[in-house]
């Protein structure tokens, strides 16, 4: 998918909502557990219920790998379901991968070619040659960790380095010089809105994937206020806050209502 | 597996060799491709041929994920084969994972409980709360990226931060204060032996997983000379240099000879 396609969806739906599909068998409605593939059934209902308000879906790979072969099968079915029924919605493999070149290339093949995701999240620690292999795929996007939403982001990301810049700033600056960097996006946690101004100085046009609204306590209004760019430039993620809104048989409707409420909060910034 | 068990194996075999199982269907002997599960068959033969000289095996997850469901099945069979036949050999899931706490916990469950690996590699960028969930499992080890073997390691890992230390040093220092850090090991590339002295100052006892000998050009003697600790403290990995030594029907014998040659080079440091 091109960036233009994504921007069109955002404009059409007046929404920057990304729904995180972090499916945990201990948290989904118990009546689904008797079905053959509870994870896929849960995802399917959540997607159908929220697709009017969402411009992206983001399965978190850990939650599928934790169920081994079965989990991987549920992931394959989920991405196929999205591609067949909602080809205009952006898909993100939240995998946070990154390794030496030949290994990164194998991960890229797995997520872009075999599974067919539009984008994948990657970690920056190993530098340029660990990220560029992901950027070689036309119309595919790479979402690199910038400033994350968790407390541990303060351990290293906020270290001051040469010229009094933060490590995360150096990563953003440097990555702009990499091959195909126009298809790079960045993860910036909603729990740190005070840094969004600095980040927009470095990255005036890049899309930011913003987790941490909802269960982690980030403020949606502040994120929109300081984070939006000329072409919207935000994908605001909520996972647990939407998909586990209800654990009863009304879980899909409850998720829909929550997604709608978030979309309505965003609408005023359009 | 406890660290003592690992040290015993090293002593017994006079070897610190880790064999990396980076199985690529385009590189394995072509006669294996007619078998039902070529990846597993290849691994099985490589393991049987090299087990006299290896103290650890390290499947690289990317190479299994690239083959989807089939790849995941081959991985499960490989780790089961190791556990049943070589329970004294240390196993490493080379996955380089790391995410917010609840997600890292799911990855830890996948690699330690479901697959039963002894250790997993993780990325440090997201800090303490992204790594500690992996350290909660008794007798399981976490191998964190320190100074990697690739060129991109210079982009950020060698950035100078407060007090004139490198970023990778800060990560090593800080991680020693984390819960259960006695089960932390570190990845240090063989291509940077000049940094091993500094690293041993920070981590006199920790095990280091050292990739980059072989295909990437690292020098085995320098790694032993500057990297060994009182209890050996090294796992020296070779992947392509061993497993793809021959692409003919003699691939297992060729791998055995190469593994033996590496063990013999190490023996003089015992």
Short mmCIF file of C-alpha atoms in Angstrom, two decimals:
data_model
loop_
_atom_site.label_atom_id
_atom_site.label_comp_id
_atom_site.label_asym_id
_atom_site.label_seq_id
_atom_site.Cartn_x
_atom_site.Cartn_y
_atom_site.Cartn_z
CA UNK A 1 0.00 0.00 0.00
CA UNK A 2 1.27 3.49 -0.79
CA UNK A 3 1.32 6.30 1.73
CA UNK A 4 -1.24 8.09 -0.46
CA UNK A 5 -3.66 5.16 -0.06
CA UNK A 6 -3.28 5.34 3.69
CA UNK A 7 -3.83 9.10 3.72
CA UNK A 8 -6.99 8.61 1.63
CA UNK A 9 -8.42 6.17 4.18
CA UNK A 10 -7.65 8.56 7.00
CA UNK A 11 -9.40 11.40 5.17
CA UNK A 12 -12.39 9.24 4.28
CA UNK A 13 -12.97 7.92 7.79
CA UNK A 14 -11.80 11.06 9.60
CA UNK A 15 -9.85 8.68 11.75
CA UNK A 16 -6.24 7.79 12.56
CA UNK A 17 -7.23 4.78 14.64
CA UNK A 18 -5.15 1.62 14.62
CA UNK A 19 -6.64 -1.36 16.46
CA UNK A 20 -4.07 -3.63 18.12
CA UNK A 21 -4.92 -7.31 17.91
CA UNK A 22 -3.12 -8.60 21.03
CA UNK A 23 -5.19 -11.71 21.48
CA UNK A 24 -4.78 -13.51 24.79
CA UNK A 25 -6.87 -16.67 25.31
CA UNK A 26 -7.18 -15.82 29.00
CA UNK A 27 -8.84 -12.52 28.21
CA UNK A 28 -11.18 -13.20 25.30
CA UNK A 29 -14.85 -14.04 25.95
CA UNK A 30 -14.98 -17.58 27.27
CA UNK A 31 -17.78 -18.68 24.95
CA UNK A 32 -15.32 -18.44 22.04
CA UNK A 33 -13.04 -21.08 23.51
CA UNK A 34 -15.25 -23.93 22.31
CA UNK A 35 -14.74 -22.89 18.69
CA UNK A 36 -12.09 -24.47 16.51
CA UNK A 37 -9.89 -21.35 16.24
CA UNK A 38 -10.88 -18.93 19.02
CA UNK A 39 -8.12 -16.42 18.21
CA UNK A 40 -9.19 -16.04 14.59
CA UNK A 41 -12.92 -15.95 15.48
CA UNK A 42 -12.23 -13.22 18.02
CA UNK A 43 -10.18 -11.19 15.52
CA UNK A 44 -12.79 -11.59 12.80
CA UNK A 45 -15.57 -10.25 15.01
CA UNK A 46 -13.42 -7.39 16.30
CA UNK A 47 -12.40 -6.41 12.77
CA UNK A 48 -15.95 -6.52 11.40
CA UNK A 49 -17.18 -4.43 14.32
CA UNK A 50 -14.48 -1.75 14.18
CA UNK A 51 -13.60 -1.48 10.47
CA UNK A 52 -15.80 1.59 9.96
CA UNK A 53 -13.59 3.54 12.33
CA UNK A 54 -10.14 1.99 11.93
CA UNK A 55 -7.53 2.76 9.27
CA UNK A 56 -5.04 0.14 10.46
CA UNK A 57 -4.87 -3.20 12.28
CA UNK A 58 -1.81 -4.30 14.18
CA UNK A 59 -1.45 -7.92 15.30
CA UNK A 60 1.24 -8.21 17.95
CA UNK A 61 3.35 -11.20 16.98
CA UNK A 62 4.19 -12.25 20.54
CA UNK A 63 0.57 -13.12 21.19
CA UNK A 64 0.52 -15.51 18.23
CA UNK A 65 3.95 -17.06 18.76
CA UNK A 66 2.95 -17.83 22.34
CA UNK A 67 0.47 -20.36 20.92
CA UNK A 68 3.00 -22.01 18.60
CA UNK A 69 1.75 -23.59 15.39
CA UNK A 70 -1.88 -22.85 16.25
CA UNK A 71 -1.08 -19.20 16.85
CA UNK A 72 0.79 -18.88 13.58
CA UNK A 73 -2.20 -20.38 11.76
CA UNK A 74 -4.55 -17.88 13.45
CA UNK A 75 -2.24 -15.06 12.33
CA UNK A 76 -2.24 -16.28 8.72
CA UNK A 77 -6.03 -16.49 8.71
CA UNK A 78 -6.36 -13.03 10.26
CA UNK A 79 -4.16 -11.31 7.69
CA UNK A 80 -5.90 -13.18 4.84
CA UNK A 81 -9.27 -12.11 6.19
CA UNK A 82 -8.11 -8.49 6.25
CA UNK A 83 -6.69 -8.63 2.74
CA UNK A 84 -9.81 -10.19 1.27
CA UNK A 85 -12.38 -8.05 3.01
CA UNK A 86 -10.62 -4.79 3.82
CA UNK A 87 -7.84 -4.29 1.24
CA UNK A 88 -7.81 -0.53 1.90
CA UNK A 89 -6.94 -0.91 5.56
CA UNK A 90 -3.24 -0.73 6.44
CA UNK A 91 -1.76 -3.76 8.21
CA UNK A 92 1.11 -3.72 10.68
CA UNK A 93 3.06 -6.78 11.88
CA UNK A 94 4.11 -5.61 15.33
CA UNK A 95 7.22 -7.74 15.57
CA UNK A 96 10.04 -5.37 16.58
CA UNK A 97 12.57 -7.37 14.58
CA UNK A 98 16.11 -6.43 13.60
CA UNK A 99 19.25 -8.46 12.95
CA UNK A 100 22.29 -8.60 10.65
CA UNK A 101 21.50 -8.06 6.98
CA UNK A 102 20.92 -11.59 5.75
CA UNK A 103 18.68 -12.33 8.74
CA UNK A 104 16.66 -9.12 8.48
CA UNK A 105 16.08 -10.03 4.85
CA UNK A 106 14.53 -13.35 5.95
CA UNK A 107 12.23 -11.56 8.42
CA UNK A 108 11.22 -9.09 5.71
CA UNK A 109 10.40 -11.99 3.41
CA UNK A 110 8.29 -13.61 6.14
CA UNK A 111 6.22 -10.52 6.91
CA UNK A 112 5.99 -8.83 3.50
CA UNK A 113 5.98 -11.70 1.00
CA UNK A 114 4.61 -14.74 2.81
CA UNK A 115 2.15 -13.07 5.16
CA UNK A 116 1.62 -9.98 3.00
CA UNK A 117 1.62 -7.30 5.70
CA UNK A 118 1.90 -3.66 4.56
CA UNK A 119 4.41 -2.84 7.30
CA UNK A 120 6.49 -4.25 10.12
CA UNK A 121 7.90 -2.72 13.30
CA UNK A 122 11.69 -2.93 13.73
CA UNK A 123 14.24 -2.13 16.46
CA UNK A 124 17.05 0.35 15.66
CA UNK A 125 19.86 -0.88 17.94
CA UNK A 126 21.81 -2.76 15.25
CA UNK A 127 21.82 0.23 12.87
CA UNK A 128 21.49 0.87 9.18
CA UNK A 129 22.26 -2.56 7.70
CA UNK A 130 19.76 -4.20 10.06
CA UNK A 131 16.90 -1.98 8.86
CA UNK A 132 17.60 -1.33 5.16
CA UNK A 133 16.74 -4.90 4.05
CA UNK A 134 13.18 -4.26 5.25
CA UNK A 135 13.07 -1.06 3.18
CA UNK A 136 13.85 -2.83 -0.09
CA UNK A 137 10.24 -3.87 -0.69
CA UNK A 138 8.23 -1.39 -2.81
CA UNK A 139 4.98 -0.17 -1.24
CA UNK A 140 5.95 -1.77 2.08
CA UNK A 141 6.65 0.35 5.15
CA UNK A 142 9.01 -0.01 8.06
CA UNK A 143 8.05 1.35 11.46
CA UNK A 144 11.12 1.86 13.63
CA UNK A 145 11.13 2.26 17.40
CA UNK A 146 11.78 5.89 18.27
CA UNK A 147 10.62 6.86 21.74
CA UNK A 148 8.54 4.06 23.23
CA UNK A 149 5.63 4.25 25.65
CA UNK A 150 7.03 2.12 28.47
CA UNK A 151 8.99 3.23 31.52
CA UNK A 152 12.17 1.55 30.31
CA UNK A 153 12.28 4.01 27.42
CA UNK A 154 14.06 6.30 29.89
CA UNK A 155 16.93 3.86 30.38
CA UNK A 156 18.64 4.38 27.02
CA UNK A 157 16.38 6.22 24.55
CA UNK A 158 16.58 9.37 26.65
CA UNK A 159 20.36 9.19 27.13
CA UNK A 160 22.08 12.38 26.05
CA UNK A 161 24.73 11.90 23.40
CA UNK A 162 27.03 14.09 21.30
CA UNK A 163 25.74 17.65 20.74
CA UNK A 164 23.29 17.36 23.58
CA UNK A 165 20.76 15.32 21.63
CA UNK A 166 18.83 12.34 22.92
CA UNK A 167 19.67 8.91 21.54
CA UNK A 168 16.20 8.64 19.99
CA UNK A 169 16.79 11.92 18.14
CA UNK A 170 20.08 10.70 16.71
CA UNK A 171 18.31 7.56 15.51
CA UNK A 172 15.63 9.62 13.81
CA UNK A 173 18.14 12.00 12.19
CA UNK A 174 20.47 9.29 10.98
CA UNK A 175 17.73 7.04 9.64
CA UNK A 176 16.57 9.79 7.29
CA UNK A 177 19.74 9.23 5.26
CA UNK A 178 19.11 5.51 4.73
CA UNK A 179 18.00 4.01 1.42
CA UNK A 180 14.24 4.28 0.81
CA UNK A 181 13.78 6.18 4.06
CA UNK A 182 10.65 7.81 2.63
CA UNK A 183 8.95 4.55 3.62
CA UNK A 184 10.15 4.76 7.23
CA UNK A 185 7.65 5.48 9.99
CA UNK A 186 8.42 5.73 13.72
CA UNK A 187 6.96 4.45 17.00
CA UNK A 188 6.41 7.30 19.47
CA UNK A 189 4.60 6.55 22.73
CA UNK A 190 1.51 8.55 23.65
CA UNK A 191 2.79 8.66 27.21
CA UNK A 192 5.45 11.20 26.15
CA UNK A 193 3.52 13.97 24.32
CA UNK A 194 6.01 16.60 25.53
CA UNK A 195 8.57 15.17 23.09
CA UNK A 196 6.29 15.31 20.06
CA UNK A 197 7.32 18.89 19.26
CA UNK A 198 11.02 17.95 19.11
CA UNK A 199 10.16 14.89 17.05
CA UNK A 200 8.15 16.89 14.52
CA UNK A 201 11.17 19.17 14.03
CA UNK A 202 13.20 16.16 12.90
CA UNK A 203 10.39 14.41 11.09
CA UNK A 204 7.92 16.98 9.77
CA UNK A 205 6.26 14.57 7.34
CA UNK A 206 6.84 11.04 8.65
CA UNK A 207 4.01 8.91 9.92
CA UNK A 208 4.19 8.13 13.63
CA UNK A 209 2.65 5.00 15.12
CA UNK A 210 1.51 6.05 18.59
CA UNK A 211 0.78 3.33 21.13
CA UNK A 212 -0.05 3.98 24.76
CA UNK A 213 -3.45 5.67 24.47
CA UNK A 214 -5.88 3.64 26.57
CA UNK A 215 -4.55 0.99 28.96
CA UNK A 216 -1.19 2.77 29.26
CA UNK A 217 -2.70 6.18 30.04
CA UNK A 218 -1.63 8.41 27.13
CA UNK A 219 -3.75 11.46 26.28
CA UNK A 220 -5.39 11.38 22.84
CA UNK A 221 -5.94 15.14 22.60
CA UNK A 222 -2.32 15.99 23.35
CA UNK A 223 -1.13 13.47 20.80
CA UNK A 224 -3.30 15.03 18.08
CA UNK A 225 -2.42 18.57 19.08
CA UNK A 226 1.36 18.11 19.04
CA UNK A 227 1.74 15.15 16.72
CA UNK A 228 -0.32 15.77 13.59
CA UNK A 229 1.44 16.76 10.37
CA UNK A 230 0.18 18.27 7.09
CA UNK A 231 -0.97 14.88 5.86
CA UNK A 232 -2.25 13.74 9.29
CA UNK A 233 0.91 11.72 9.97
CA UNK A 234 -0.43 9.68 12.88
CA UNK A 235 -1.63 6.16 13.49
CA UNK A 236 -2.96 6.11 17.02
CA UNK A 237 -3.12 2.61 18.43
CA UNK A 238 -5.34 1.15 21.08
CA UNK A 239 -5.24 -2.56 21.81
CA UNK A 240 -6.57 -3.69 25.19
CA UNK A 241 -8.69 -0.55 25.58
CA UNK A 242 -10.79 -1.59 22.57
CA UNK A 243 -10.64 -5.35 22.17
CA UNK A 244 -11.22 -6.21 25.84
CA UNK A 245 -13.81 -3.54 26.53
CA UNK A 246 -16.26 -6.30 27.36
CA UNK A 247 -15.57 -9.95 28.08
CA UNK A 248 -19.19 -10.98 27.49
CA UNK A 249 -21.05 -12.00 24.36
CA UNK A 250 -21.36 -8.29 23.50
CA UNK A 251 -17.56 -7.92 23.12
CA UNK A 252 -17.73 -6.92 19.43
CA UNK A 253 -20.39 -4.27 20.01
CA UNK A 254 -18.46 -2.90 22.99
CA UNK A 255 -15.30 -2.74 20.86
CA UNK A 256 -17.24 -0.95 18.12
CA UNK A 257 -18.55 1.63 20.57
CA UNK A 258 -15.08 2.27 21.95
CA UNK A 259 -13.54 2.56 18.45
CA UNK A 260 -16.33 4.95 17.47
CA UNK A 261 -15.76 7.07 20.57
CA UNK A 262 -12.07 7.34 19.75
CA UNK A 263 -12.80 8.23 16.13
CA UNK A 264 -15.17 10.96 17.29
CA UNK A 265 -12.52 12.45 19.52
CA UNK A 266 -10.13 12.54 16.55
CA UNK A 267 -12.69 13.98 14.13
CA UNK A 268 -12.42 17.46 15.56
CA UNK A 269 -8.82 17.70 14.40
CA UNK A 270 -9.78 17.19 10.73
CA UNK B 1 19.87 -25.47 32.44
CA UNK B 2 22.07 -23.87 35.08
CA UNK B 3 25.24 -21.96 34.25
CA UNK B 4 27.15 -24.72 36.10
CA UNK B 5 25.76 -27.33 33.70
CA UNK B 6 26.92 -25.24 30.76
CA UNK B 7 30.38 -24.79 32.26
CA UNK B 8 30.62 -28.56 32.80
CA UNK B 9 29.90 -29.23 29.13
CA UNK B 10 32.52 -26.71 28.09
CA UNK B 11 35.09 -28.34 30.35
CA UNK B 12 34.21 -31.85 29.20
CA UNK B 13 34.40 -31.08 25.49
CA UNK B 14 37.17 -28.47 25.76
CA UNK B 15 34.98 -26.41 23.49
CA UNK B 16 33.00 -23.17 23.54
CA UNK B 17 31.50 -23.82 20.12
CA UNK B 18 27.92 -22.84 19.35
CA UNK B 19 26.55 -23.99 16.01
CA UNK B 20 24.06 -21.62 14.41
CA UNK B 21 21.18 -23.35 12.64
CA UNK B 22 20.32 -20.70 10.01
CA UNK B 23 18.64 -23.04 7.58
CA UNK B 24 17.96 -21.63 4.13
CA UNK B 25 16.28 -23.97 1.62
CA UNK B 26 18.26 -22.35 -1.16
CA UNK B 27 21.54 -23.32 0.45
CA UNK B 28 21.02 -26.81 1.85
CA UNK B 29 22.01 -29.86 -0.22
CA UNK B 30 19.46 -30.26 -2.96
CA UNK B 31 18.92 -33.99 -2.39
CA UNK B 32 17.23 -33.13 0.92
CA UNK B 33 14.48 -31.16 -0.80
CA UNK B 34 12.56 -34.30 -1.77
CA UNK B 35 12.14 -35.25 1.90
CA UNK B 36 9.00 -34.36 3.82
CA UNK B 37 10.68 -31.83 6.14
CA UNK B 38 14.05 -30.81 4.61
CA UNK B 39 14.80 -28.21 7.27
CA UNK B 40 14.44 -30.67 10.13
CA UNK B 41 16.31 -33.43 8.27
CA UNK B 42 19.18 -31.03 7.60
CA UNK B 43 19.30 -29.89 11.24
CA UNK B 44 19.18 -33.48 12.53
CA UNK B 45 22.15 -34.52 10.42
CA UNK B 46 24.13 -31.39 11.28
CA UNK B 47 23.44 -31.88 15.00
CA UNK B 48 24.40 -35.56 15.00
CA UNK B 49 27.59 -34.76 13.11
CA UNK B 50 28.73 -31.85 15.30
CA UNK B 51 27.45 -32.72 18.79
CA UNK B 52 30.82 -34.08 19.92
CA UNK B 53 32.32 -30.62 19.51
CA UNK B 54 29.43 -28.24 20.22
CA UNK B 55 28.19 -27.02 23.61
CA UNK B 56 25.30 -24.99 22.20
CA UNK B 57 22.93 -24.84 19.22
CA UNK B 58 21.35 -21.62 18.07
CA UNK B 59 18.43 -21.71 15.61
CA UNK B 60 17.89 -18.28 14.12
CA UNK B 61 14.16 -17.65 14.24
CA UNK B 62 14.03 -15.57 11.05
CA UNK B 63 14.97 -18.59 8.98
CA UNK B 64 12.02 -20.57 10.35
CA UNK B 65 9.46 -17.76 10.28
CA UNK B 66 10.33 -17.19 6.64
CA UNK B 67 8.73 -20.58 5.91
CA UNK B 68 5.55 -19.87 7.87
CA UNK B 69 3.71 -22.80 9.45
CA UNK B 70 6.11 -25.32 7.94
CA UNK B 71 9.10 -23.47 9.34
CA UNK B 72 7.58 -23.28 12.79
CA UNK B 73 6.97 -27.03 12.71
CA UNK B 74 10.59 -27.66 11.70
CA UNK B 75 11.71 -25.50 14.63
CA UNK B 76 9.55 -27.44 17.10
CA UNK B 77 10.92 -30.73 15.82
CA UNK B 78 14.50 -29.48 15.99
CA UNK B 79 14.27 -28.32 19.59
CA UNK B 80 12.50 -31.57 20.60
CA UNK B 81 15.24 -33.60 18.89
CA UNK B 82 17.88 -31.68 20.85
CA UNK B 83 16.07 -32.08 24.17
CA UNK B 84 15.56 -35.82 23.71
CA UNK B 85 18.99 -36.70 22.42
CA UNK B 86 21.32 -34.01 23.76
CA UNK B 87 19.80 -32.68 27.00
CA UNK B 88 23.21 -31.41 28.17
CA UNK B 89 23.66 -29.09 25.22
CA UNK B 90 22.58 -25.48 25.71
CA UNK B 91 19.92 -24.16 23.33
CA UNK B 92 19.53 -20.56 22.17
CA UNK B 93 16.49 -19.11 20.40
CA UNK B 94 18.12 -16.35 18.37
CA UNK B 95 15.09 -14.11 18.18
CA UNK B 96 16.29 -10.65 19.29
CA UNK B 97 12.90 -9.88 20.83
CA UNK B 98 11.94 -7.05 23.19
CA UNK B 99 8.71 -5.16 23.80
CA UNK B 100 6.63 -3.63 26.59
CA UNK B 101 6.28 -5.85 29.66
CA UNK B 102 3.11 -7.78 28.91
CA UNK B 103 4.33 -8.51 25.37
CA UNK B 104 7.82 -9.57 26.42
CA UNK B 105 6.15 -11.95 28.86
CA UNK B 106 4.30 -13.59 25.95
CA UNK B 107 7.53 -14.00 23.99
CA UNK B 108 9.23 -15.49 27.05
CA UNK B 109 6.37 -17.96 27.41
CA UNK B 110 6.70 -18.92 23.74
CA UNK B 111 10.43 -19.59 23.85
CA UNK B 112 10.92 -20.92 27.39
CA UNK B 113 7.69 -22.76 28.17
CA UNK B 114 6.21 -23.86 24.86
CA UNK B 115 9.39 -24.50 22.88
CA UNK B 116 11.59 -25.16 25.92
CA UNK B 117 14.71 -23.27 24.88
CA UNK B 118 17.36 -22.64 27.56
CA UNK B 119 17.88 -19.07 26.42
CA UNK B 120 16.68 -16.35 24.08
CA UNK B 121 18.41 -13.33 22.57
CA UNK B 122 16.81 -9.92 23.29
CA UNK B 123 17.29 -6.31 22.17
CA UNK B 124 18.00 -3.64 24.83
CA UNK B 125 16.51 -0.51 23.25
CA UNK B 126 13.25 -0.53 25.25
CA UNK B 127 15.08 -0.86 28.59
CA UNK B 128 14.60 -2.67 31.86
CA UNK B 129 10.90 -3.51 31.79
CA UNK B 130 11.25 -4.99 28.30
CA UNK B 131 13.96 -7.44 29.42
CA UNK B 132 13.08 -8.35 33.02
CA UNK B 133 10.03 -10.47 32.06
CA UNK B 134 12.42 -12.83 30.23
CA UNK B 135 14.56 -13.08 33.39
CA UNK B 136 11.70 -14.33 35.56
CA UNK B 137 12.12 -17.95 34.45
CA UNK B 138 14.41 -20.01 36.72
CA UNK B 139 17.28 -21.78 34.96
CA UNK B 140 16.55 -19.84 31.76
CA UNK B 141 19.03 -17.32 30.38
CA UNK B 142 18.64 -14.07 28.50
CA UNK B 143 21.27 -13.01 25.99
CA UNK B 144 21.11 -9.28 25.36
CA UNK B 145 22.61 -7.45 22.40
CA UNK B 146 25.74 -5.61 23.52
CA UNK B 147 28.13 -4.80 20.69
CA UNK B 148 27.05 -6.60 17.54
CA UNK B 149 29.16 -7.95 14.70
CA UNK B 150 27.63 -5.98 11.82
CA UNK B 151 28.74 -2.66 10.38
CA UNK B 152 25.60 -0.90 11.62
CA UNK B 153 26.76 -1.50 15.19
CA UNK B 154 28.76 1.71 14.70
CA UNK B 155 25.64 3.78 14.09
CA UNK B 156 24.35 3.86 17.67
CA UNK B 157 26.08 1.26 19.86
CA UNK B 158 29.36 3.16 19.60
CA UNK B 159 27.78 6.56 20.29
CA UNK B 160 29.48 8.35 23.16
CA UNK B 161 27.15 9.28 26.00
CA UNK B 162 27.45 10.83 29.46
CA UNK B 163 30.87 10.37 31.13
CA UNK B 164 32.50 9.49 27.87
CA UNK B 165 31.18 5.95 27.79
CA UNK B 166 29.81 4.13 24.76
CA UNK B 167 26.11 3.37 24.62
CA UNK B 168 26.81 -0.36 24.70
CA UNK B 169 28.79 0.10 27.93
CA UNK B 170 25.95 1.97 29.58
CA UNK B 171 23.62 -0.87 28.63
CA UNK B 172 25.96 -3.43 30.15
CA UNK B 173 26.45 -1.42 33.34
CA UNK B 174 22.80 -0.64 33.85
CA UNK B 175 21.57 -4.15 33.10
CA UNK B 176 23.67 -5.54 35.96
CA UNK B 177 21.26 -3.87 38.40
CA UNK B 178 18.18 -5.57 36.94
CA UNK B 179 16.33 -8.41 38.68
CA UNK B 180 17.92 -11.82 38.15
CA UNK B 181 20.75 -10.27 36.15
CA UNK B 182 22.99 -13.20 37.10
CA UNK B 183 21.19 -15.00 34.28
CA UNK B 184 22.01 -12.29 31.72
CA UNK B 185 24.51 -13.00 28.97
CA UNK B 186 25.56 -10.59 26.19
CA UNK B 187 26.09 -10.67 22.44
CA UNK B 188 29.53 -9.33 21.48
CA UNK B 189 30.64 -9.59 17.87
CA UNK B 190 33.91 -11.32 17.03
CA UNK B 191 34.58 -8.58 14.50
CA UNK B 192 35.34 -6.16 17.37
CA UNK B 193 37.93 -7.95 19.56
CA UNK B 194 39.52 -4.62 20.52
CA UNK B 195 36.50 -3.88 22.70
CA UNK B 196 36.61 -7.19 24.59
CA UNK B 197 39.02 -5.78 27.19
CA UNK B 198 36.64 -2.92 28.05
CA UNK B 199 33.73 -5.34 28.11
CA UNK B 200 35.48 -7.72 30.50
CA UNK B 201 36.05 -4.80 32.89
CA UNK B 202 32.29 -4.31 33.11
CA UNK B 203 31.37 -7.97 32.95
CA UNK B 204 34.18 -10.06 34.44
CA UNK B 205 32.04 -13.16 34.86
CA UNK B 206 29.20 -12.96 32.36
CA UNK B 207 28.93 -15.31 29.44
CA UNK B 208 29.33 -13.66 26.04
CA UNK B 209 27.76 -15.08 22.90
CA UNK B 210 30.20 -14.23 20.13
CA UNK B 211 28.96 -14.38 16.54
CA UNK B 212 30.99 -13.29 13.56
CA UNK B 213 33.74 -15.90 13.50
CA UNK B 214 33.65 -17.55 10.07
CA UNK B 215 31.58 -15.98 7.29
CA UNK B 216 31.80 -12.52 8.89
CA UNK B 217 35.58 -12.62 9.30
CA UNK B 218 36.15 -12.48 13.10
CA UNK B 219 39.38 -13.92 14.52
CA UNK B 220 38.92 -16.91 16.85
CA UNK B 221 42.28 -16.55 18.58
CA UNK B 222 41.77 -12.91 19.45
CA UNK B 223 38.31 -13.67 20.81
CA UNK B 224 39.69 -16.38 23.12
CA UNK B 225 42.69 -14.28 24.16
CA UNK B 226 40.72 -11.18 25.15
CA UNK B 227 37.31 -12.65 25.88
CA UNK B 228 37.72 -15.66 28.15
CA UNK B 229 36.85 -15.38 31.84
CA UNK B 230 37.64 -17.57 34.86
CA UNK B 231 34.83 -19.94 33.97
CA UNK B 232 35.45 -19.78 30.20
CA UNK B 233 32.63 -17.27 29.71
CA UNK B 234 32.34 -17.58 25.94
CA UNK B 235 30.00 -19.21 23.46
CA UNK B 236 31.60 -18.76 20.06
CA UNK B 237 29.12 -19.11 17.25
CA UNK B 238 29.61 -20.18 13.68
CA UNK B 239 26.60 -20.68 11.42
CA UNK B 240 27.24 -20.57 7.68
CA UNK B 241 30.92 -21.44 8.13
CA UNK B 242 29.96 -24.86 9.50
CA UNK B 243 26.56 -25.85 8.19
CA UNK B 244 27.19 -24.88 4.56
CA UNK B 245 30.78 -26.13 4.38
CA UNK B 246 29.64 -28.55 1.67
CA UNK B 247 26.47 -28.51 -0.36
CA UNK B 248 26.87 -32.13 -1.46
CA UNK B 249 25.80 -35.41 0.11
CA UNK B 250 28.86 -35.14 2.41
CA UNK B 251 27.50 -31.98 4.07
CA UNK B 252 27.27 -33.54 7.53
CA UNK B 253 30.82 -34.90 7.44
CA UNK B 254 32.12 -31.55 6.17
CA UNK B 255 30.30 -29.78 9.00
CA UNK B 256 31.77 -32.24 11.51
CA UNK B 257 35.29 -31.61 10.23
CA UNK B 258 34.85 -27.86 10.44
CA UNK B 259 33.37 -28.06 13.96
CA UNK B 260 36.25 -30.30 15.01
CA UNK B 261 38.80 -27.88 13.54
CA UNK B 262 37.25 -25.02 15.51
CA UNK B 263 37.20 -27.07 18.71
CA UNK B 264 40.87 -27.90 18.25
CA UNK B 265 41.75 -24.24 17.88
CA UNK B 266 39.91 -23.54 21.14
CA UNK B 267 41.47 -26.46 23.00
CA UNK B 268 44.78 -24.72 23.47
CA UNK B 269 43.11 -22.11 25.67
CA UNK B 270 41.94 -24.74 28.22
#
